[in-house]
Coordinates of C-alpha atoms and ligand atoms in Angstrom, one line a residue:
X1 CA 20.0 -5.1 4.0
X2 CA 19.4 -7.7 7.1
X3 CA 17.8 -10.6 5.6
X4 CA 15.5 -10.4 8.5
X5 CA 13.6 -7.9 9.6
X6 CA 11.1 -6.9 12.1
X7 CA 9.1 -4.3 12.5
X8 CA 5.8 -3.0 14.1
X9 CA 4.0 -4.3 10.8
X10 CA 5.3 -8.0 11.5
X11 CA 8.3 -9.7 9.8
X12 CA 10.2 -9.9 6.5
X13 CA 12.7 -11.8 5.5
X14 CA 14.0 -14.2 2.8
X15 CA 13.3 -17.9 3.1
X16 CA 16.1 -20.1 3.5
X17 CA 18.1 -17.4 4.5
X18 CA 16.6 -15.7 7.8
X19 CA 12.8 -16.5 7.7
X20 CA 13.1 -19.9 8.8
X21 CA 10.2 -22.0 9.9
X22 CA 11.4 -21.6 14.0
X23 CA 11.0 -17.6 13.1
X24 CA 7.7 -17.8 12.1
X25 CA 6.5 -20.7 14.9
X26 CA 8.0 -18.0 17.2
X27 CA 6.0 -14.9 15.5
X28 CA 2.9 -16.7 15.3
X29 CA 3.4 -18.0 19.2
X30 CA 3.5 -14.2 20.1
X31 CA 1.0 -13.0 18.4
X32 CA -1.5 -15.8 19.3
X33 CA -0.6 -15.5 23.2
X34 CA -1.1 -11.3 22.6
X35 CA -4.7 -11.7 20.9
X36 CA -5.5 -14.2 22.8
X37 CA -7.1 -17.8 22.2
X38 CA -10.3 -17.5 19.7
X39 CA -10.3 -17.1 15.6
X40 CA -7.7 -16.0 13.7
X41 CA -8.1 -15.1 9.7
X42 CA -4.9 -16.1 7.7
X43 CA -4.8 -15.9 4.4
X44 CA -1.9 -15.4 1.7
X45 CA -0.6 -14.1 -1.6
X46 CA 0.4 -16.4 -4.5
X47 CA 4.3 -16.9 -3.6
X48 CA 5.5 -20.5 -4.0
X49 CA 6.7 -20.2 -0.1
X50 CA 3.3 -19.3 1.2
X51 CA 2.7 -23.5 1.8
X52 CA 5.5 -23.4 4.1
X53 CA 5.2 -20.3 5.7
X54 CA 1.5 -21.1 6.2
X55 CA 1.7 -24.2 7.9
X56 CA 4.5 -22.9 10.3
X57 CA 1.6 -20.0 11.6
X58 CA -1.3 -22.8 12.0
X59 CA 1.1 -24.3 13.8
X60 CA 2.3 -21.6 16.4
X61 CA -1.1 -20.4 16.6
X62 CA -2.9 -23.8 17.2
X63 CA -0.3 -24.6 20.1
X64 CA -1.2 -21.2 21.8
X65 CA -4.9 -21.9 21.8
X66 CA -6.3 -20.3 18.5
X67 CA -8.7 -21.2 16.1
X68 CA -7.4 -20.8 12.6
X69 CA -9.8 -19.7 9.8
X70 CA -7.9 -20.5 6.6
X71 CA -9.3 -18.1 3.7
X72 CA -7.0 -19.5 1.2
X73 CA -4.9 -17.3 -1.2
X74 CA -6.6 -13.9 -1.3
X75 CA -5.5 -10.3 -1.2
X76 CA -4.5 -8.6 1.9
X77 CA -7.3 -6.3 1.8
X78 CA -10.0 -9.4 2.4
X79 CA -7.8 -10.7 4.9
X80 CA -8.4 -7.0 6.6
X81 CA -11.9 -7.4 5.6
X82 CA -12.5 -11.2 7.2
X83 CA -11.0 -10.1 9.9
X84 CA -13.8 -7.8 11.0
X85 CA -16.6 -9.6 9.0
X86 CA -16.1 -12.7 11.0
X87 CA -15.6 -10.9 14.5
X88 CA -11.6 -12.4 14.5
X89 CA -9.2 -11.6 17.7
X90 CA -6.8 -10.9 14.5
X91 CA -5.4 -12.0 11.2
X92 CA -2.2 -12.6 9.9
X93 CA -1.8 -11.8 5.9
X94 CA 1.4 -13.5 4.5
X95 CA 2.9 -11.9 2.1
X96 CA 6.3 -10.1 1.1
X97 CA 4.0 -7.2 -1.1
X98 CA 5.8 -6.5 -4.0
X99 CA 9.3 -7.8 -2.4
X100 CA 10.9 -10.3 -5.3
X101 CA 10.4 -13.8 -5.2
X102 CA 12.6 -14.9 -2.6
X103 CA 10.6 -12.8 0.3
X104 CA 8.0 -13.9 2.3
X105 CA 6.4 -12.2 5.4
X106 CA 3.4 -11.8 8.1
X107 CA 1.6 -8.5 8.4
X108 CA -0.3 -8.5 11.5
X109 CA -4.1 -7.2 11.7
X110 CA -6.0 -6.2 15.1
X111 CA -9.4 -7.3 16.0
X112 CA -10.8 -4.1 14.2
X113 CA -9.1 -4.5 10.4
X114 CA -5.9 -2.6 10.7
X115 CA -2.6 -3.8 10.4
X116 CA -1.1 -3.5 14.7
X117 CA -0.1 0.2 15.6
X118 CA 3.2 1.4 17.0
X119 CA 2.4 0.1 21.2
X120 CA 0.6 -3.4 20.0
X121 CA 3.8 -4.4 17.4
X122 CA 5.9 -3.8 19.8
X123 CA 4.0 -5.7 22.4
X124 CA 4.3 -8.4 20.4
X125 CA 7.9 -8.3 19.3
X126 CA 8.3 -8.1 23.2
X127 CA 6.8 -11.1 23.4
X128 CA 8.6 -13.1 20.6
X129 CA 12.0 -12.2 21.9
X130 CA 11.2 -13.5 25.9
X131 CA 9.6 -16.5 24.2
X132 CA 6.7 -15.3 26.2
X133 CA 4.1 -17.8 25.1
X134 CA 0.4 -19.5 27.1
X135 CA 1.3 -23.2 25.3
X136 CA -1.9 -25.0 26.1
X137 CA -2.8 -28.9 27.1
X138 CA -3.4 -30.9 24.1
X139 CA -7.1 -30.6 24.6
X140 CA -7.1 -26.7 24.4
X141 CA -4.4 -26.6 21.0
X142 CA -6.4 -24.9 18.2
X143 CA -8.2 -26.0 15.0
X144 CA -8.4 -25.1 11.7
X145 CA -11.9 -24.3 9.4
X146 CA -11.4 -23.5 6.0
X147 CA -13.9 -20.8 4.4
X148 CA -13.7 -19.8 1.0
X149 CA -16.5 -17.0 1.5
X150 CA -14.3 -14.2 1.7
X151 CA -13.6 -13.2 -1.4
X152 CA -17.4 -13.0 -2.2
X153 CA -17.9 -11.1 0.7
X154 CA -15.1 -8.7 -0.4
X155 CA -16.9 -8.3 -3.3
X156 CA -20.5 -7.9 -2.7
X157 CA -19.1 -5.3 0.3
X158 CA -17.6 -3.2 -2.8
X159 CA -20.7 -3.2 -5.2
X160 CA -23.2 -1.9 -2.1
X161 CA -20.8 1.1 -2.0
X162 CA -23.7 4.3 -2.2
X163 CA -20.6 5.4 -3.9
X164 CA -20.8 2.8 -6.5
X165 CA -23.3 2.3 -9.6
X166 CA -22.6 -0.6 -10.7
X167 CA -25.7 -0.6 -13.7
X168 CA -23.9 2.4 -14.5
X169 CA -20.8 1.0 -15.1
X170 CA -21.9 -2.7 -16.7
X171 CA -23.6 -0.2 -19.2
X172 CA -20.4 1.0 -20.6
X173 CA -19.2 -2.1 -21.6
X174 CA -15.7 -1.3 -20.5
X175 CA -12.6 -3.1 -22.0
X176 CA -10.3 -3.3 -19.5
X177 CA -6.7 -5.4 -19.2
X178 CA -5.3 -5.9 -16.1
X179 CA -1.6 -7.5 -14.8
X180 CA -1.5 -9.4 -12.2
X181 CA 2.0 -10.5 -12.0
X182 CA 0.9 -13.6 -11.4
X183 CA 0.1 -12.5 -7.5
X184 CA -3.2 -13.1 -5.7
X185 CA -4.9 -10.8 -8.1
X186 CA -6.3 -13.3 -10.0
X187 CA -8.4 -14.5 -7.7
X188 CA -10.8 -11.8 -7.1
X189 CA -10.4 -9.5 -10.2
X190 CA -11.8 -11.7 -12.7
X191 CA -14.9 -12.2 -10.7
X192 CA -15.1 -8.7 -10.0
X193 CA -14.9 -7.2 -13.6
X194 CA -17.0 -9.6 -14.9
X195 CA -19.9 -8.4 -12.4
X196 CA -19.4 -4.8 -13.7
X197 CA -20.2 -6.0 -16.9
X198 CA -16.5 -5.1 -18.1
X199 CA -14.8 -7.5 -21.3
X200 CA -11.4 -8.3 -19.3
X201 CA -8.4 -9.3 -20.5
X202 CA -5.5 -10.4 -18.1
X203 CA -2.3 -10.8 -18.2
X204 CA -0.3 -12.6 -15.5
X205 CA -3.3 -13.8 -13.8
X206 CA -2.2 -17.2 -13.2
X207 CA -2.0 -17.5 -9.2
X208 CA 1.3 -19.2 -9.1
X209 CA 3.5 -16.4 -7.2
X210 CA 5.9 -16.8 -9.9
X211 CA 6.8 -13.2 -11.0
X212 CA 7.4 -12.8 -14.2
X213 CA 8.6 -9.2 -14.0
X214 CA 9.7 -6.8 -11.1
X215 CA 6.7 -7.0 -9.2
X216 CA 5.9 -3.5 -8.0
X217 CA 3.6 -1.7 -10.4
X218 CA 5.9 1.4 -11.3
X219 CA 5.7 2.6 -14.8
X220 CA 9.1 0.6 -15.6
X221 CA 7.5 -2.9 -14.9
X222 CA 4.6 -2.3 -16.7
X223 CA 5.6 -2.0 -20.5
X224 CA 3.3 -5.3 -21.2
X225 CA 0.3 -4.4 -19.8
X226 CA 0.5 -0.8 -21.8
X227 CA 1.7 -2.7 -24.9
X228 CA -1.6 -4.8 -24.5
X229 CA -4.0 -1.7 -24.0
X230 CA -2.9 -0.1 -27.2
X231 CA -2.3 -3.4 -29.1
X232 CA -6.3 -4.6 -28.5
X233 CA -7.7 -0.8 -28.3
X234 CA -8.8 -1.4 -24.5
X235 CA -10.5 1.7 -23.0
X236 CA -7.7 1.6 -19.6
X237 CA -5.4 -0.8 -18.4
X238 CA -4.8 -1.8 -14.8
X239 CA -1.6 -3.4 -12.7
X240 CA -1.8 -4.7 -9.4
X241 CA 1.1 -5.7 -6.6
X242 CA 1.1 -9.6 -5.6
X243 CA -0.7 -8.7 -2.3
X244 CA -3.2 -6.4 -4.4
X245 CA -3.1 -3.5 -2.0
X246 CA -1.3 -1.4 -4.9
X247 CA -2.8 0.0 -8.0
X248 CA -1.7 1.5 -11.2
X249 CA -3.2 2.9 -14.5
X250 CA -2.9 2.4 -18.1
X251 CA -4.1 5.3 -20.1
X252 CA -6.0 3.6 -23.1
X253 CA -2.4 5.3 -25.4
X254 CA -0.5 2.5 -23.1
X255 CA 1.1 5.1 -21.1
X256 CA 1.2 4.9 -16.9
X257 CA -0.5 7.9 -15.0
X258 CA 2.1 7.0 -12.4
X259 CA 1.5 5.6 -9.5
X260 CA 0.8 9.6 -7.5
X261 CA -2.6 9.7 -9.9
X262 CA -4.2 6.8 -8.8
X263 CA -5.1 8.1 -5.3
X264 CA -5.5 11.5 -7.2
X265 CA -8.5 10.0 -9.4
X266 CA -10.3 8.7 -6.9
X267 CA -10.2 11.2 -4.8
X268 CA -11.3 13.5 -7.0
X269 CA -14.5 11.6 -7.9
X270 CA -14.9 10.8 -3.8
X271 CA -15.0 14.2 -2.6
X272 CA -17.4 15.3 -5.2
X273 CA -19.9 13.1 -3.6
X274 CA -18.6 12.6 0.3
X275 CA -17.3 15.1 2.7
X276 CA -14.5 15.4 4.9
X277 CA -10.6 15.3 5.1
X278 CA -7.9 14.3 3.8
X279 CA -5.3 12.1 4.6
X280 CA -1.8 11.2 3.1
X281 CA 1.2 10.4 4.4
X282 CA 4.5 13.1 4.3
X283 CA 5.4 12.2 0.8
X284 CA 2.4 12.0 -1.4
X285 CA 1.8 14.8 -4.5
X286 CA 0.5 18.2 -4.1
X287 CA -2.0 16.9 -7.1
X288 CA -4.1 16.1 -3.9
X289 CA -4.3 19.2 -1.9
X290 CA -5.1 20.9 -5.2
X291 CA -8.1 18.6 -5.9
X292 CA -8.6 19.0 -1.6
X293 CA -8.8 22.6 -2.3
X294 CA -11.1 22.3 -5.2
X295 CA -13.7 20.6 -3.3
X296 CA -12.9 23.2 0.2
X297 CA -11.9 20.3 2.1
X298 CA -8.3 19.9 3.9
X299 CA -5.2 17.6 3.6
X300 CA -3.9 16.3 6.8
X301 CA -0.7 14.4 6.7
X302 CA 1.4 11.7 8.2
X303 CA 4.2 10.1 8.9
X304 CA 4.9 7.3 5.7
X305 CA 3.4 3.7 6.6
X306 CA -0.7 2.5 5.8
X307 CA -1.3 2.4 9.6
X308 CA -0.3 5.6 10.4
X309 CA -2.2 7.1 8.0
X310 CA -5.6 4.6 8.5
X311 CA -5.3 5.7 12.2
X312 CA -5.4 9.5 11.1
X313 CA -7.9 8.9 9.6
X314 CA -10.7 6.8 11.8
X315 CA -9.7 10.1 14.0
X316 CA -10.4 12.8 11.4
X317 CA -13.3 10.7 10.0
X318 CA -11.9 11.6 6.6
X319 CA -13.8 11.0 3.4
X320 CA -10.9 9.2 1.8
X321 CA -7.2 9.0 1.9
X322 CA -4.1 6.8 1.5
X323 CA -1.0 6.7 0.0
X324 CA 0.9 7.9 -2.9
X325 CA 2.2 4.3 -4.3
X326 CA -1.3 3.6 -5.3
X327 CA -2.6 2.6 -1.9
X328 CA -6.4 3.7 -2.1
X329 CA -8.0 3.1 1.5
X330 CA -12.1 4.4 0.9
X331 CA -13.3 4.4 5.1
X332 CA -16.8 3.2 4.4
X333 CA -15.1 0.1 3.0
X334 CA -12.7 -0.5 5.3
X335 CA -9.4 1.1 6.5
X336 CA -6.7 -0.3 4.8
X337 CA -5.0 0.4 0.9
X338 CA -7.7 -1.8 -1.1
X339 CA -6.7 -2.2 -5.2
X340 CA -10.5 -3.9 -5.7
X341 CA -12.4 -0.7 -4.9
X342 CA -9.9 1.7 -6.5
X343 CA -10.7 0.5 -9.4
X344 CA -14.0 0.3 -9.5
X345 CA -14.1 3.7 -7.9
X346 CA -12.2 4.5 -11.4
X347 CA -14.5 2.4 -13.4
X348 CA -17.2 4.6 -11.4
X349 CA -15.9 8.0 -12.5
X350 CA -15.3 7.1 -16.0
X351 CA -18.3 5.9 -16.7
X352 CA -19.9 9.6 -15.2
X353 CA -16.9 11.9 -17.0
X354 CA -17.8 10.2 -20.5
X355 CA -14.6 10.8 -21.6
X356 CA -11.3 8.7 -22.0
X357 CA -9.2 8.1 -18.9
X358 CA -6.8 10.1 -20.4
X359 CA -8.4 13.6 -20.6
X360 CA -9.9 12.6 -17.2
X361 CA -6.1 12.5 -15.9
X362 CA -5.3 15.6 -18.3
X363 CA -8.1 17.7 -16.6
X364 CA -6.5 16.7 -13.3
X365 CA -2.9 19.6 -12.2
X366 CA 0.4 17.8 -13.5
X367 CA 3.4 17.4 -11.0
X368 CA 6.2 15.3 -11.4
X369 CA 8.9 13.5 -8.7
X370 CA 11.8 12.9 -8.5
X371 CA 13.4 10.1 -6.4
X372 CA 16.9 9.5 -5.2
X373 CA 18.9 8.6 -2.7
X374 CA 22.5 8.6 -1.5
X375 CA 24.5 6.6 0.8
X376 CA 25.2 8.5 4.7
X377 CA 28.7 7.5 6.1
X378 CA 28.7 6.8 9.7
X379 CA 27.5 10.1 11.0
X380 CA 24.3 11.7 13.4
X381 CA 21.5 12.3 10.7
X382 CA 19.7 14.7 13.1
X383 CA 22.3 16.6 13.3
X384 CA 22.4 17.3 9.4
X385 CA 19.2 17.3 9.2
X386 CA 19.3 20.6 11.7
X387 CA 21.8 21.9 9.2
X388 CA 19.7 21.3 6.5
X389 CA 17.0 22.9 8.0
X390 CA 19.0 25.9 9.0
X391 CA 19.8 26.1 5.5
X392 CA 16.3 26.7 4.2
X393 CA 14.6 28.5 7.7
X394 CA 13.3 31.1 5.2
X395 CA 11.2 28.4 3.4
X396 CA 8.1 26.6 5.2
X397 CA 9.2 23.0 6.5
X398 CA 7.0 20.3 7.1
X399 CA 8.8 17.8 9.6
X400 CA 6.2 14.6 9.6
X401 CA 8.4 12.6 8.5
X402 CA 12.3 13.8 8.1
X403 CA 12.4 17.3 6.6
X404 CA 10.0 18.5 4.0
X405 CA 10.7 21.6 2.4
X406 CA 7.6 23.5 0.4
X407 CA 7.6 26.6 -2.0
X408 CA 4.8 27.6 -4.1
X409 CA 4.8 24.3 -6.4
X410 CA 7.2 22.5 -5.6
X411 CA 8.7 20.4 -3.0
X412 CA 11.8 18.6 -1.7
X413 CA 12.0 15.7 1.1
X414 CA 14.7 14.2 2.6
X415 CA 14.3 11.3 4.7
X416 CA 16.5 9.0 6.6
X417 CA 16.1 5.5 6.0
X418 CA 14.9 3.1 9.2
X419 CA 16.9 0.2 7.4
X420 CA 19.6 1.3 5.6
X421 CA 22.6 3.6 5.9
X422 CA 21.2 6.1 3.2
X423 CA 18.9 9.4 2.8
X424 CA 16.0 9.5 0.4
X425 CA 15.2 12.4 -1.2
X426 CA 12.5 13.1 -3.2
X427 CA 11.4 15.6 -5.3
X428 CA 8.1 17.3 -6.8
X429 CA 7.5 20.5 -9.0
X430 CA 5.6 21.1 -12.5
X431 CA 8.2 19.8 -14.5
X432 CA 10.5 16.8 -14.7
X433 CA 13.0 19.2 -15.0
X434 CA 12.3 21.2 -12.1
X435 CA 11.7 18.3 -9.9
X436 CA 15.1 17.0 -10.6
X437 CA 17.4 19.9 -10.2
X438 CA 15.8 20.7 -7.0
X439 CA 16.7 17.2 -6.0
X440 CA 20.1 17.6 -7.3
X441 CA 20.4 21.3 -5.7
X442 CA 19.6 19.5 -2.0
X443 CA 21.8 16.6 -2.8
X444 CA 24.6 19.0 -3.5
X445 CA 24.0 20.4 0.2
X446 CA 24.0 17.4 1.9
X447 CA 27.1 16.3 0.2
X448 CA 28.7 19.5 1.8
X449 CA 27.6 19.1 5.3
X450 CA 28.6 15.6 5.2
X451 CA 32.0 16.6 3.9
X452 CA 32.2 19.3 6.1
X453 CA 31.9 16.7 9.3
Ligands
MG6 MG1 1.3 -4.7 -1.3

């Protein structure tokens, strides 16, 4: 993997090896000259490198003309939600998500909320390559306000949610432990259970970007948190990713609903109350057109990536939608994957259902993936892909995003990877089982055709 890379979304590298501080001066040139002189939000996660990173963004945008407001460590999310609050040209969040330690990045957020599309990223990488900057005089260069309001403002904009009963919820005195991984988590979840009236317990809340475990929330990684749940007799436990865009569940037995239920449970209290669409991206469970179909409503879907799949839906007006990796994104909060709200949106439900969060997720279809890839020699992907799809012309194919092949209940997806020489393909059916043997059946084609050429 390049140890740089950019993208529409911004840039990613590792620090001291790729992101360097002239990078970043360079980025934050670009993207200062492309919004345009007036406020920018930045804010960060918790990573040790954020200092440095930080100060080389004040510093490109300040010498293109922009006023920084500095919002501290937060999550992404309430940089998204400053943005707009505050009337910004833009934000930048810093942060590497659930990357390990030695990653830092900027994500880069329009005027509106969202993270830039496809036409503005590349504007702006345009513009960072031809070092095409509007340096000002020294008595136009930029200046910095701190404001530590926007947490609280993230928070109050959750509990006036019409969705959201927040008496309701304080009355079930909810016990409630949540992981933080030490990420920027622990700056607005304490605060936010405590005004539901939950008794939290964290783990990893310390706000020192200092991982102790693999920091994306897959069952795997989480063996503490459900250790700590049973251990303690908590009613659900909760993980977030260091940028706290990400959410997974705890049952109250300590076991992980996996990452696919998280959108699935909220969605399936949302669309009880709201109507419209929904929206997920090429590779998220079936789980969801089920519970789409059980409330009449449809699933639209998109190509993988948050602002593909916010766009879709400020166009469909969908009721709620997301991503699959526990990216919740509610559209009457704001358009962008939001941990804080999914789980009080959870909170919300389980304090209606009555029940543990465990039957609620038993009551909910069970599907299972599978996910693998393999490594593609130097050879055309399309044109496998066509074989692939030749293959299986009988069967309907979805092509969103690579090839998506559907039967009754189950699926398989293969997708090349933008960054690395290898396929993904994943796999969903009603069993483990089933998922992976169909994953193994398509892997077993593609080895042929790229024998075969
Ligand atoms: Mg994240």
């Amino acid at each position: 993997m390049s140890k740089l890379m950019i993208s529409i979304s911004g840039i990613r590298g590792v620090v001291g090896d790729g992101l360097t501080p002239q990078v970043i001066v360079n980025f934050a040139q670009a993207f200062g000259s492309y919004v345009g002189s007036g406020k920018v939000v930045v804010g960060r996660d918790s990573r040790v490198t954020g200092p440095m990173v930080k100060h080389a963004v004040f510093s490109g945008l300040m010498a293109v003309g922009c006023d920084i407001v500095d919002i501290g460590i937060c999550p992404t999310p309430t940089v998204q939600m400053a943005v707009e609050h505050l009337k910004a040209r833009g934000g930048i969040a810093i942060t590497a998500s659930h990357n390990p330690i030695q990653w830092n990045a900027l994500k880069l957020i329009d005027a509106s909320g969202l993270f830039l599309n496809e036409a503005q990223g590349k504007k702006v990488i345009q513009m960072a390559e031809q070092n095409h900057f509007q340096n000002v005089a020294w008595n136009q260069v930029g200046k910095i306000e701190s404001n530590d309001e926007a947490i609280e403002h993230h928070i109050n904009s959750i509990l006036k949610l019409d969705l959201i009963e927040p008496e309701r919820i304080a009355s079930q005195k909810f016990k409630v432990v949540v992981d933080c991984v030490n990420g920027a988590g622990g700056t607005i979840l304490p605060q936010l259970l405590d005004k539901l009236g939950c008794e939290a317990i964290f783990i990893n809340e310390e706000v020192t970007g200092l991982f102790p475990r693999a920091p994306e929330p897959l069952p795997e990684n989480l063996k503490e948190l459900g250790k700590k749940v049973k251990a303690i007799k908590a009613d659900i436990g909760f993980a977030v990713d260091p940028d706290v865009d990400r959410l997974a569940i705890v049952s109250e037995k300590g076991e992980p609903l996996g990452e696919e239920y998280t959108l699935a449970l909220v969605a399936n209290y949302v669309l009880q109350r709201n109507s419209g669409p929904v929206v997920v991206n090429a590779s998220g469970s079936q789980v969801i057109d089920d519970i789409a179909a059980k409330y009449g409503t449809e699933v639209i879907r998109t190509k993988v990536g948050e602002i593909f799949v916010a766009q879709k839906m400020k166009e469909v007006k969908a009721a709620i939608g997301g991503e699959g990796n526990g990216g919740v994104i509610l559209p009457e909060l704001h358009l962008g994957r939001d941990a804080m709200v999914g789980i009080v949106l959870v909170l919300q439900q389980l304090a209606l259902a009555g029940g543990s969060i465990a039957e609620l997720h038993a009551s909910l279809p069970q599907y299972f993936q599978s996910k693998n890839k393999i490594e593609l020699p130097d050879l055309n992907v399309s044109s496998v892909l066509d074989e692939i799809i030749k293959k299986y012309q009988n069967q309907k194919i979805d092509l969103t995003d690579g090839v998506k092949i559907l039967w009754q209940n189950q699926w398989v997806q293969i997708r090349p990877s933008n960054t690395e020489p290898i396929i993904r393909i994943y796999s969903e059916a009603r069993t483990v089982e089933e998922a992976n043997a169909l994953s193994f059946e398509l892997i077993a084609e593609l080895e042929k055709i790229i024998k075969k050429n």
